Tab-separated table of C-alpha atoms in Angstrom:
chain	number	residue	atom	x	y	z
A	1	UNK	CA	25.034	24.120	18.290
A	2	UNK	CA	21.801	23.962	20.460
A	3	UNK	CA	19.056	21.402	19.648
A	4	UNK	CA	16.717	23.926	19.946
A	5	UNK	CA	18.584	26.563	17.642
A	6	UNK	CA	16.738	26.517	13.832
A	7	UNK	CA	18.846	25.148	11.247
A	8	UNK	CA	18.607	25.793	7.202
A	9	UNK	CA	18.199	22.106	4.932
A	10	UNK	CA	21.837	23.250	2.925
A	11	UNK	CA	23.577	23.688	7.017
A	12	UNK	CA	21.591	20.319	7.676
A	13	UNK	CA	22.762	18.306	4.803
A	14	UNK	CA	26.318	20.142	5.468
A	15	UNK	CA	26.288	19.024	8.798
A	16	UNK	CA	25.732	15.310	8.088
A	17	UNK	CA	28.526	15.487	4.759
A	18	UNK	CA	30.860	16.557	6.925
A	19	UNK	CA	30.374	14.746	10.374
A	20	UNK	CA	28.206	11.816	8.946
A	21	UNK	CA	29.536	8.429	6.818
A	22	UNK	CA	28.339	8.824	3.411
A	23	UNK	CA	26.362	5.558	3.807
A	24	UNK	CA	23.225	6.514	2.659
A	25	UNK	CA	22.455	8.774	-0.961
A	26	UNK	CA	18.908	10.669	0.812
A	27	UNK	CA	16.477	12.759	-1.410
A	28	UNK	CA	17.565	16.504	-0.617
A	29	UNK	CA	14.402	16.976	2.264
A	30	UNK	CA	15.393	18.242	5.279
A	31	UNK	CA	12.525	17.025	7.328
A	32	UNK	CA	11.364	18.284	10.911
A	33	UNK	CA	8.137	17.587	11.883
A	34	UNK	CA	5.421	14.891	11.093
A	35	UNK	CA	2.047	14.176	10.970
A	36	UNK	CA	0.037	11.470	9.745
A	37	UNK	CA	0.464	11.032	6.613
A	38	UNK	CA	2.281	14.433	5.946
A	39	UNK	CA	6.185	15.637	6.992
A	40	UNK	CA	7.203	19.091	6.516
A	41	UNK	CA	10.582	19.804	5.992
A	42	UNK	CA	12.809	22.991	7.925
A	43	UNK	CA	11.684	25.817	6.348
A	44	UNK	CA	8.241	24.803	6.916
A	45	UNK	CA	7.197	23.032	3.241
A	46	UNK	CA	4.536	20.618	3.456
A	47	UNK	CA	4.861	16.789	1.397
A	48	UNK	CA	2.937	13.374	1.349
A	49	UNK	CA	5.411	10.946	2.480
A	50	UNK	CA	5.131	8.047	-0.001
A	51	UNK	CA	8.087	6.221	1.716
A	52	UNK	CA	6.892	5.853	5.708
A	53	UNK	CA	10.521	4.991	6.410
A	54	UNK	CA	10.199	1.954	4.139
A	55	UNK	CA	7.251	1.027	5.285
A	56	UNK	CA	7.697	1.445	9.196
A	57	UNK	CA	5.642	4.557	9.805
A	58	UNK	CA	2.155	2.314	8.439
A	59	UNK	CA	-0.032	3.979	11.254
A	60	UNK	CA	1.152	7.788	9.980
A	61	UNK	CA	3.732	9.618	11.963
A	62	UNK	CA	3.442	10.598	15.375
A	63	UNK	CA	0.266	8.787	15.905
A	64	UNK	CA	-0.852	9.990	19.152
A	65	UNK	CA	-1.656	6.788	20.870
A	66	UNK	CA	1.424	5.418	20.421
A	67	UNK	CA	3.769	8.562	20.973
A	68	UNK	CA	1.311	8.312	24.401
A	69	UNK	CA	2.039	4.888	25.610
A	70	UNK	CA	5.802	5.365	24.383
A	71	UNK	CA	6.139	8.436	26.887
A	72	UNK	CA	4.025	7.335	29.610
A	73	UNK	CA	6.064	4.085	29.850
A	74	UNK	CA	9.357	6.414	29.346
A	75	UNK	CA	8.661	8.237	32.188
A	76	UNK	CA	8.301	4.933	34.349
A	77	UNK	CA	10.777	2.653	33.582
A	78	UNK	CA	12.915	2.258	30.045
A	79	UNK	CA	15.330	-0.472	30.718
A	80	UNK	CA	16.199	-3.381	32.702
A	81	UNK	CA	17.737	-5.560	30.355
A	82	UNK	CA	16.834	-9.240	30.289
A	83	UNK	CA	19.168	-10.008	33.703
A	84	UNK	CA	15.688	-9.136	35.136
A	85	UNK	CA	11.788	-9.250	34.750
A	86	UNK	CA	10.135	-6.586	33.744
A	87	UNK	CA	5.907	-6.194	33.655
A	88	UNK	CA	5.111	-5.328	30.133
A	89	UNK	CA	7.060	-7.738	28.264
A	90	UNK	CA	4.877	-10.987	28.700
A	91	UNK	CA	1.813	-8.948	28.216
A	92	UNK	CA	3.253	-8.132	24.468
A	93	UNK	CA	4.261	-11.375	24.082
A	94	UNK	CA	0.623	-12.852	24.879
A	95	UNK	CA	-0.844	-10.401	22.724
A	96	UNK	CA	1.621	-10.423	19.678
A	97	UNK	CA	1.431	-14.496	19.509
A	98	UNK	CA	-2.168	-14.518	20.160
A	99	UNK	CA	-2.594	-11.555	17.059
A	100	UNK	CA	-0.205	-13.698	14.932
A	101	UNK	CA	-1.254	-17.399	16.534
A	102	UNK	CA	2.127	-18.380	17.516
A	103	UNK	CA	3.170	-20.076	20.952
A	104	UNK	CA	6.193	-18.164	21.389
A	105	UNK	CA	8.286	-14.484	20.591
A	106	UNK	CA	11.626	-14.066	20.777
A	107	UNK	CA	11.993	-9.977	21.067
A	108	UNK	CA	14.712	-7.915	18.953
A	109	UNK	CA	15.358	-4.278	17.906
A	110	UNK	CA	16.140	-3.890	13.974
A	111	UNK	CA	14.939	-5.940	11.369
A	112	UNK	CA	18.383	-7.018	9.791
A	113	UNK	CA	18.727	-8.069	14.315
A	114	UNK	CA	15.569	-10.449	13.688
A	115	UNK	CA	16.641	-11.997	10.426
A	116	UNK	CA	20.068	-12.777	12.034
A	117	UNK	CA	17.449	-14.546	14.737
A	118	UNK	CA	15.702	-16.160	12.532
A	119	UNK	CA	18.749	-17.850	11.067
A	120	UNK	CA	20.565	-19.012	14.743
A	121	UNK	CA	16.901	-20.677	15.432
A	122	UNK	CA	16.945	-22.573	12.172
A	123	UNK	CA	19.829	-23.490	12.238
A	124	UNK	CA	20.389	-24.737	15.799
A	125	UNK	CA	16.702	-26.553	15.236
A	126	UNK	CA	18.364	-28.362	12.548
A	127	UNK	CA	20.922	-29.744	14.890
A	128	UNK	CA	18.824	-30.466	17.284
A	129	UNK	CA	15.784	-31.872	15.766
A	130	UNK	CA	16.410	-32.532	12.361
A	131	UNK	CA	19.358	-34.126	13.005
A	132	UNK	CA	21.404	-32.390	10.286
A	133	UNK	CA	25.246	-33.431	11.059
A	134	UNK	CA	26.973	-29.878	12.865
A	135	UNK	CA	28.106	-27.097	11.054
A	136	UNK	CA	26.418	-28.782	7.685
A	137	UNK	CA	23.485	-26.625	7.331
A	138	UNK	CA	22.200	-24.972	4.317
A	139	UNK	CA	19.782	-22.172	3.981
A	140	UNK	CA	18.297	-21.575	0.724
A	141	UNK	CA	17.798	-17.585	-0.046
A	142	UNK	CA	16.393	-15.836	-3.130
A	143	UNK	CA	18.443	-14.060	-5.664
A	144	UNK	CA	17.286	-10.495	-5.147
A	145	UNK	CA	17.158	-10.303	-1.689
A	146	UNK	CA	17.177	-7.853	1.198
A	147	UNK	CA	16.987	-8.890	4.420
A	148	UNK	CA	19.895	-6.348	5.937
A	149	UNK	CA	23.027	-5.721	5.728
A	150	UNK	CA	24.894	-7.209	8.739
A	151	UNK	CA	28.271	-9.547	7.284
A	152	UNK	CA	26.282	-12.412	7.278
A	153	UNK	CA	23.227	-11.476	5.188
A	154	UNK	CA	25.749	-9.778	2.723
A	155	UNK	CA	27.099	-13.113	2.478
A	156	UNK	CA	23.516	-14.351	0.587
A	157	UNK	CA	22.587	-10.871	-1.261
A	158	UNK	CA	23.933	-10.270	-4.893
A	159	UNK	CA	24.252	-7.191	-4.711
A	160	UNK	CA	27.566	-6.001	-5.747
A	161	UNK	CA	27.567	-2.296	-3.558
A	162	UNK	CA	26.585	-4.675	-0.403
A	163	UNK	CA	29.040	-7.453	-0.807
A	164	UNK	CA	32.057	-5.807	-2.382
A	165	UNK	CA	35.387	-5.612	-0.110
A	166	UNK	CA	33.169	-6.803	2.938
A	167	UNK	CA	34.100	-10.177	2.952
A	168	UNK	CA	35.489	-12.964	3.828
A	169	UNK	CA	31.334	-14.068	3.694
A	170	UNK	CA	29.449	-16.346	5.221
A	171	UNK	CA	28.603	-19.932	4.760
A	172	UNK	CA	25.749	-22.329	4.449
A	173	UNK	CA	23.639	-20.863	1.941
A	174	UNK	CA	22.030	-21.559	-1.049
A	175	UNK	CA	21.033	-18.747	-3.611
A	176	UNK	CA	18.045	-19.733	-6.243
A	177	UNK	CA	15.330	-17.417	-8.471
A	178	UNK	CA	12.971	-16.133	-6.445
A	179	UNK	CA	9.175	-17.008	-8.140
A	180	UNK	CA	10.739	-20.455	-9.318
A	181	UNK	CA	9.301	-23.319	-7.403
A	182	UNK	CA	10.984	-25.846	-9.298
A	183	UNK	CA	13.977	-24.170	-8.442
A	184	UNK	CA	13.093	-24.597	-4.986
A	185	UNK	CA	12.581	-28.209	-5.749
A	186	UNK	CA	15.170	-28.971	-7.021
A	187	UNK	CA	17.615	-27.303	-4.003
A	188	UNK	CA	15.572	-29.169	-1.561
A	189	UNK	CA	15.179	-32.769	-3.287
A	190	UNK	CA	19.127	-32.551	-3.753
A	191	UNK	CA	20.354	-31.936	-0.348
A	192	UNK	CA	19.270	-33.939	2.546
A	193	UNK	CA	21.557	-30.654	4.316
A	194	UNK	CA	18.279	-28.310	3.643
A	195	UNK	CA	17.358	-26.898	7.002
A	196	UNK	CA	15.051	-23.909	5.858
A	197	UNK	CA	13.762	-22.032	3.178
A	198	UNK	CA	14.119	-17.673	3.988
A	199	UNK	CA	11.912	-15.498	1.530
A	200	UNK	CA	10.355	-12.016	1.328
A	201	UNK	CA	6.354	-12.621	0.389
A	202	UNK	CA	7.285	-9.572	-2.199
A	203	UNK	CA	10.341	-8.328	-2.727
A	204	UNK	CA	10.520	-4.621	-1.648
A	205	UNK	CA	13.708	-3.253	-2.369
A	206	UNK	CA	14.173	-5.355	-5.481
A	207	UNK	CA	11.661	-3.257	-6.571
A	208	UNK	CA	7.784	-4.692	-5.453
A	209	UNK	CA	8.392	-7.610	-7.155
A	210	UNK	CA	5.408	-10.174	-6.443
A	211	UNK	CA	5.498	-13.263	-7.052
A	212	UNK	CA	3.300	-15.558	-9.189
A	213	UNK	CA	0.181	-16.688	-7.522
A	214	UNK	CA	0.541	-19.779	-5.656
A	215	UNK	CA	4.513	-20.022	-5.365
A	216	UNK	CA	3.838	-18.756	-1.732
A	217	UNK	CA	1.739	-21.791	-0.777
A	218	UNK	CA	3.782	-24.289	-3.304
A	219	UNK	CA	6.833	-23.296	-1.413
A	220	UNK	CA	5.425	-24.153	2.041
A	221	UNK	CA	4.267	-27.147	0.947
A	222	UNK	CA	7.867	-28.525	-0.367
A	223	UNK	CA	9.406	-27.134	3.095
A	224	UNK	CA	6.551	-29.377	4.645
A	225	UNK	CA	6.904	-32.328	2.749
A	226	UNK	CA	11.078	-32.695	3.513
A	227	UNK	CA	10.452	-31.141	6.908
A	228	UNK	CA	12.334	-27.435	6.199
A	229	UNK	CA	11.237	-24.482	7.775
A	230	UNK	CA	9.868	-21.871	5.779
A	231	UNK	CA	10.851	-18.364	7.377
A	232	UNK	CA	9.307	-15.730	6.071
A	233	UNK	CA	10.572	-12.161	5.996
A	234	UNK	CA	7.898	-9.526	6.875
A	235	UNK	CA	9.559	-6.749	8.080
A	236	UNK	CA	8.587	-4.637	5.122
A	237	UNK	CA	5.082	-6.345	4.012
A	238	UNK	CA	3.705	-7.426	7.383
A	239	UNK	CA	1.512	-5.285	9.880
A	240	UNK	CA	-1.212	-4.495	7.030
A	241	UNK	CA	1.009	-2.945	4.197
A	242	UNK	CA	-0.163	-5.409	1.806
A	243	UNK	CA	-3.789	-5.293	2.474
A	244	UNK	CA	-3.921	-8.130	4.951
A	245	UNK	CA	-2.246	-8.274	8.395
A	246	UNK	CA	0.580	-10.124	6.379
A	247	UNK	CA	1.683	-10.716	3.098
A	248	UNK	CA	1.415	-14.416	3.621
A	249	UNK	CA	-1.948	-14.105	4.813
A	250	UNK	CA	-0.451	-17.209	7.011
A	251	UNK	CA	-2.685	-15.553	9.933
A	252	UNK	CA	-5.439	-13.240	8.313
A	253	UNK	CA	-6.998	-11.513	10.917
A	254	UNK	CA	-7.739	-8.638	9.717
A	255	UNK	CA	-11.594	-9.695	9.341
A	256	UNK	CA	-12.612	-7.205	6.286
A	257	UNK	CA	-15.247	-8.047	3.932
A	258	UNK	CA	-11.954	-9.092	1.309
A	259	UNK	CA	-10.550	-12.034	3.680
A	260	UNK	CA	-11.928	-15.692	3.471
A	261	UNK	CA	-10.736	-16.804	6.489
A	262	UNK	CA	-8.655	-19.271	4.931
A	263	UNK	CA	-4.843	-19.117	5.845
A	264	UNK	CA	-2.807	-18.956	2.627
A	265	UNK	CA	0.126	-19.269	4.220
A	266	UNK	CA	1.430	-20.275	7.739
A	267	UNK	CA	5.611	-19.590	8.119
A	268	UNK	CA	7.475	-21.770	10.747
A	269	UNK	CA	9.078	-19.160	11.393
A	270	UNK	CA	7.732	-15.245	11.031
A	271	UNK	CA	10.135	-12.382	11.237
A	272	UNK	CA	8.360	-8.663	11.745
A	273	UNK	CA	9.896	-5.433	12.639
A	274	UNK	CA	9.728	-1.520	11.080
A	275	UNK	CA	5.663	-1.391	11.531
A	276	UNK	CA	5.504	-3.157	14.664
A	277	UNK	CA	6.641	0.283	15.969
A	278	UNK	CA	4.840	2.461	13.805
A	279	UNK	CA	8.190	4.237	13.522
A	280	UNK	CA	8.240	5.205	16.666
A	281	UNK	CA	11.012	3.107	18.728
A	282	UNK	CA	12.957	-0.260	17.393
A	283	UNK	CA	10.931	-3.206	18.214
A	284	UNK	CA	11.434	-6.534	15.979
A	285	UNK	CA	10.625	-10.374	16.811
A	286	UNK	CA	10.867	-13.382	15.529
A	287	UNK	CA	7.418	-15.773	16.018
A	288	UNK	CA	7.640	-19.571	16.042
A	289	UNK	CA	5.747	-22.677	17.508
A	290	UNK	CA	7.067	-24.081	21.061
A	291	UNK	CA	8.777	-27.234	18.749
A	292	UNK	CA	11.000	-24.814	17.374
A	293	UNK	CA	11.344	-21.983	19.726
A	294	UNK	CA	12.351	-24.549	21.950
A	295	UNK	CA	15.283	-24.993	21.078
A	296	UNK	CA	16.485	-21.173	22.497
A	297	UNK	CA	18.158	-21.864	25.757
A	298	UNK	CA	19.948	-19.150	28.510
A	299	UNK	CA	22.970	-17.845	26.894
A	300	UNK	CA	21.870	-19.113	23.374
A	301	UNK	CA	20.788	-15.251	22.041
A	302	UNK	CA	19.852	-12.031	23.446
A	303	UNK	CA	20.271	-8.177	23.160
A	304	UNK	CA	20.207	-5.958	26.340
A	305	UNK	CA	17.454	-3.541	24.787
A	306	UNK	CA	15.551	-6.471	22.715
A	307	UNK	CA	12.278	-6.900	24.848
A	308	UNK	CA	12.602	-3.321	26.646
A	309	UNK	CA	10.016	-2.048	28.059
A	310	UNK	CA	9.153	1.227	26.012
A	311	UNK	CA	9.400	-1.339	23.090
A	312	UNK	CA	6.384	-3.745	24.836
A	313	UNK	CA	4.290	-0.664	25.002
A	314	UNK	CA	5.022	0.531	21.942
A	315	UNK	CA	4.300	-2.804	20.470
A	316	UNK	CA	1.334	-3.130	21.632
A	317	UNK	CA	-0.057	0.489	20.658
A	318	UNK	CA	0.865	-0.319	17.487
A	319	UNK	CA	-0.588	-3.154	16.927
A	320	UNK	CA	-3.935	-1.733	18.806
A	321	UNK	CA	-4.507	1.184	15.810
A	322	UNK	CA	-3.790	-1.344	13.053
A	323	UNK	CA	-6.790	-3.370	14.321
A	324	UNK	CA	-8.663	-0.197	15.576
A	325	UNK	CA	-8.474	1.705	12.522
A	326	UNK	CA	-8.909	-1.342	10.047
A	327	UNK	CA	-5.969	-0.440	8.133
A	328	UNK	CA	-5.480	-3.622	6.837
A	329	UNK	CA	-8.998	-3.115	4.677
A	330	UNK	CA	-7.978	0.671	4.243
A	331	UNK	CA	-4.777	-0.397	2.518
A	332	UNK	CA	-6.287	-3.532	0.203
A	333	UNK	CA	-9.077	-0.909	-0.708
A	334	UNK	CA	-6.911	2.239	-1.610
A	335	UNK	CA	-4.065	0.283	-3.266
A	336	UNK	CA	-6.962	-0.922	-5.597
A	337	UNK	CA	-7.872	2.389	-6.347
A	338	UNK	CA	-3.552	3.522	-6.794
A	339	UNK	CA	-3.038	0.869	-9.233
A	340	UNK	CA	-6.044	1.606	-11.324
A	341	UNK	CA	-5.578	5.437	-11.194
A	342	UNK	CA	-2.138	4.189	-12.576
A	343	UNK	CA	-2.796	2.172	-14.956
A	344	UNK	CA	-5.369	4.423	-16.702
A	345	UNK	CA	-2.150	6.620	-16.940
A	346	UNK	CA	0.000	4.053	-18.316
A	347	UNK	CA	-2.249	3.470	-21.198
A	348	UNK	CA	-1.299	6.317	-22.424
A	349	UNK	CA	1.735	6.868	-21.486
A	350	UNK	CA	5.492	6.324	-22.963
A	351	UNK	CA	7.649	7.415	-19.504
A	352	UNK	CA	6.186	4.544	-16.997
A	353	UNK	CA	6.004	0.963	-18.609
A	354	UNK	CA	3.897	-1.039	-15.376
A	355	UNK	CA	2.623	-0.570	-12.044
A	356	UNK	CA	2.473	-3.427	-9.351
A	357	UNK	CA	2.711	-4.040	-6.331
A	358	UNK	CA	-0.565	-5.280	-3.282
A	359	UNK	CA	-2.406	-2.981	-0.734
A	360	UNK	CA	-0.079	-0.253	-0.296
A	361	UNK	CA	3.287	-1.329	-1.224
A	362	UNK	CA	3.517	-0.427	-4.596
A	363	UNK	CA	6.027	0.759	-7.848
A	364	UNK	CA	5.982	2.005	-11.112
A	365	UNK	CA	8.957	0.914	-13.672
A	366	UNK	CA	10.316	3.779	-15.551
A	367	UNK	CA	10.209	3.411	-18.801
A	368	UNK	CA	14.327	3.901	-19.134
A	369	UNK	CA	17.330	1.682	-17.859
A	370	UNK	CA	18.829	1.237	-14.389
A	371	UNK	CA	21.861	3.352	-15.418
A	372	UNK	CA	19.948	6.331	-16.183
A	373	UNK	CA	18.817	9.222	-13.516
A	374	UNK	CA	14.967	9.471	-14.822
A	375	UNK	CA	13.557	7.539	-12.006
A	376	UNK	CA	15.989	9.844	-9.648
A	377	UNK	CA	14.826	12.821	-11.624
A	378	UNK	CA	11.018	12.272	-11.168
A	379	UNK	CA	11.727	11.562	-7.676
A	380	UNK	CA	13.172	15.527	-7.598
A	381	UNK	CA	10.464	16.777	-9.331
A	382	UNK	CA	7.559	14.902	-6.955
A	383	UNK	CA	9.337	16.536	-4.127
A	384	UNK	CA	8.714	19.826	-5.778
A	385	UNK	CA	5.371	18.618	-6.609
A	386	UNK	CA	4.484	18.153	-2.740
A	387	UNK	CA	5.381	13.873	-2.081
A	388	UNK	CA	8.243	12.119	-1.419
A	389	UNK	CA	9.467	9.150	-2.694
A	390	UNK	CA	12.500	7.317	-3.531
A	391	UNK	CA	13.983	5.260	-6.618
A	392	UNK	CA	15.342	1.733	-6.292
A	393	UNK	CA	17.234	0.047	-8.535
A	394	UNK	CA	17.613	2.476	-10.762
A	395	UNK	CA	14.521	2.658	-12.899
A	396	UNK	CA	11.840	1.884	-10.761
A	397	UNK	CA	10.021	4.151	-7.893
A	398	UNK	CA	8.469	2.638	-4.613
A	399	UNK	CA	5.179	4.478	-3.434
A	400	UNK	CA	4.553	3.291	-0.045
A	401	UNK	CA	2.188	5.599	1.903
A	402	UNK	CA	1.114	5.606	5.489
A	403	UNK	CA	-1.762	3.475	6.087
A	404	UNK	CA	-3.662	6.219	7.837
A	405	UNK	CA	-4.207	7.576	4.199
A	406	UNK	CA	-7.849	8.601	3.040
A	407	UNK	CA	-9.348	7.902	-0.567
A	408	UNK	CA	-9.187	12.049	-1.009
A	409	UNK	CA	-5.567	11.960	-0.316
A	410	UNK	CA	-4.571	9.028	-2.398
A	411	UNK	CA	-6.311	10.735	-5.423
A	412	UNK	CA	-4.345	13.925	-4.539
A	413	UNK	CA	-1.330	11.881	-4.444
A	414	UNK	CA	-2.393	9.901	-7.908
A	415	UNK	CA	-2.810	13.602	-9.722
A	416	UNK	CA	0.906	14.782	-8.212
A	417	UNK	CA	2.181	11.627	-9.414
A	418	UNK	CA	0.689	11.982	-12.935
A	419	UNK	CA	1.155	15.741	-13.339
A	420	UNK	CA	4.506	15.187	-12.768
A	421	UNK	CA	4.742	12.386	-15.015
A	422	UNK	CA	3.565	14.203	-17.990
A	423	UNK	CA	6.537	16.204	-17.875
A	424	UNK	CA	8.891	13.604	-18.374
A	425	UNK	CA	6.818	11.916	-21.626
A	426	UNK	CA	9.303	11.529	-24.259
């Protein structure tokens, strides 16, 4: 079959149940083309995307000026591999740890690649500068998690269709309530073995679940105090989603009329991917100071495409319409306007029971349990409706649009959602 030759959505979704592992449960849309905020499946019907690839396509797909720097820089040189220099990689790194105000980045593909990072640095800083005795680390993780799904961040999730008949699991970690600080306490006062602390700011795919205000800062302030390193996972919240340029708003620069100025928030160690892209290419990092990036020797870690230099440029473009475009403020002001819109609805409604969530990263809770297929359902129906959007766990449906959104389309969006709503009230 020829690339070019067109192709119906029931011989696309054939084609993948037949040739393709059954690894992933997708919404029936066969998609083939996007822009901006829209996609438009193979038969030519146009949606809202209300997913952006969980939160990876924030600057709208196919946004020109990074499609542009991603095929100028294809058509001059893709790959070199670290064995060699190449002349776009230290320019990202300057400006990535100058946007973020870290010394160093250590450059990845996937997020789950990052995390996996993330976790070698901390632990081999513990060695080395904490002193921990070898091979006696212990990370402390959040019950709820999702951070990936290589073997050893299965080893820390609880969820049963990750972990079971994938083990044996991995070691040297320590599983407490996320949003409990005296849990956190507790784990680090009682172990002298604590060598960091690895959280989401929210907690996407358990369902946008933020915490309480404060337990952010609280936390870093514990890790401070008995000298742990607070890593925290922004793969899904950072690069604007949340209204700020991350979710820990350890680095606010996103200089809108909403920021103070006054860093929440600073992780020792700050893992980004998905957005960092704009969905275009796989570019993650991991950001820390020199005092623990340090510690990263030749031979230590590496990946032959991590750093590439289609990823630099792409990088960079990406992080250039973020600040261009303000979508940090765009996405703080609109998600304002989404949960309002919503919760006017959920006054008087009996089918959605809450909607939370910051800036753009957002979910209503269906007003039914995990086990049933309402949330799935409604998902169908939007579809039909025009949008797409996804359930997770069960009951409860993410909306997470592309930042690139306008106030006219988000109110489009708000009457699809609640039109189709109102034909699930019980």
């Amino acid at each position: 079959m020829s690339v070019l030759e067109k192709i119906t959505s029931e011989d696309a979704i054939a084609l993948e149940d037949k040739y393709g592992a059954h690894n992933y449960h997708p919404l029936p849309a066969v998609l083939s083309r996007g822009e901006g905020v829209f996609v438009w499946d193979v038969e030519g019907k146009k949606y809202y995307d209300f997913l952006s690839a969980y939160s990876a396509v924030n600057q709208g797909h196919c946004h020109p000026k990074i499609v542009g720097a991603m095929v100028n820089q294809a058509q001059t040189l893709t790959l070199t591999s670290r064995a060699f220099y190449n002349d776009v990689l230290g320019k990202f790194e300057k400006y990535a740890t100058e946007t973020f105000k870290f010394d160093k980045l250590l450059p990845m593909n996937t997020g789950a690649e990052a995390v996996e990072t993330a976790l070698k640095l901390c632990r081999k800083w513990a060695y080395e500068k904490k002193g921990i005795p070898e091979n006696k680390a212990q990370i402390i993780v959040c019950e709820n998690n999702f951070h990936g799904r290589t073997t050893t961040i299965i080893s820390f999730s609880n969820d049963p269709v990750a972990r079971t008949n994938f083990g044996p699991y991995t070691d040297g970690f320590i599983k407490i309530e996320y949003d409990n600080i005296e849990a956190l306490r507790e784990a680090i006062e009682n172990n002298a073995n604590i060598a960091g602390f690895l959280v989401e700011p929210i907690q996407g795919e358990a369902g946008v679940y933020v915490p309480s205000e404060g337990y952010l800062k609280a936390a870093k302030e514990l890790c401070e105090k008995h000298n742990v390193l607070f890593i925290a996972d922004e793969v899904q919240t950072g690069i604007a989603r949340t209204g700020r340029l991350l979710a820990t708003c350890g680095n606010c620069s996103c200089a809108d009329k909403h920021c103070s100025g006054t860093p929440e928030v600073k992780p020792d160690i700050l893992i980004l991917g998905k957005a960092l892209s704009g969905g275009a290419y796989p570019v993650s990092a991991v950001l820390a100071n020199d005092a623990i990036m340090g510690v990263i020797q030749p031979g230590n870690h590496g990946s032959t495409f991590g750093g590439n230099p289609i990823a630099a440029v792409v990088g960079m473009a990406a992080l250039d319409v973020v600040k261009d475009e303000e979508l940090a403020q765009n996405a703080f002001e609109l998600g304002e306007l989404f949960r309002a819109e919503l919760n006017t609805f959920i006054a008087n409604s009996n089918i959605v029971n809450a909607v939370r969530g910051k800036g753009l990263l957002n979910a209503i809770l269906i007003n039914d349990t995990e086990e049933s297929s309402t949330a799935w359902d409604i998902c169908m129906a939007l579809k039909e409706n025009g949008l797409l959007a996804k359930p997770t766990h069960g009951n409860i449906i993410r909306f997470a649009p592309p930042l690139v959104m306008n106030k006219e389309q988000l109110l489009d969006c708000v009457a699809i959602i609640t039109k189709t709503l109102k034909a699930f009230e019980k």
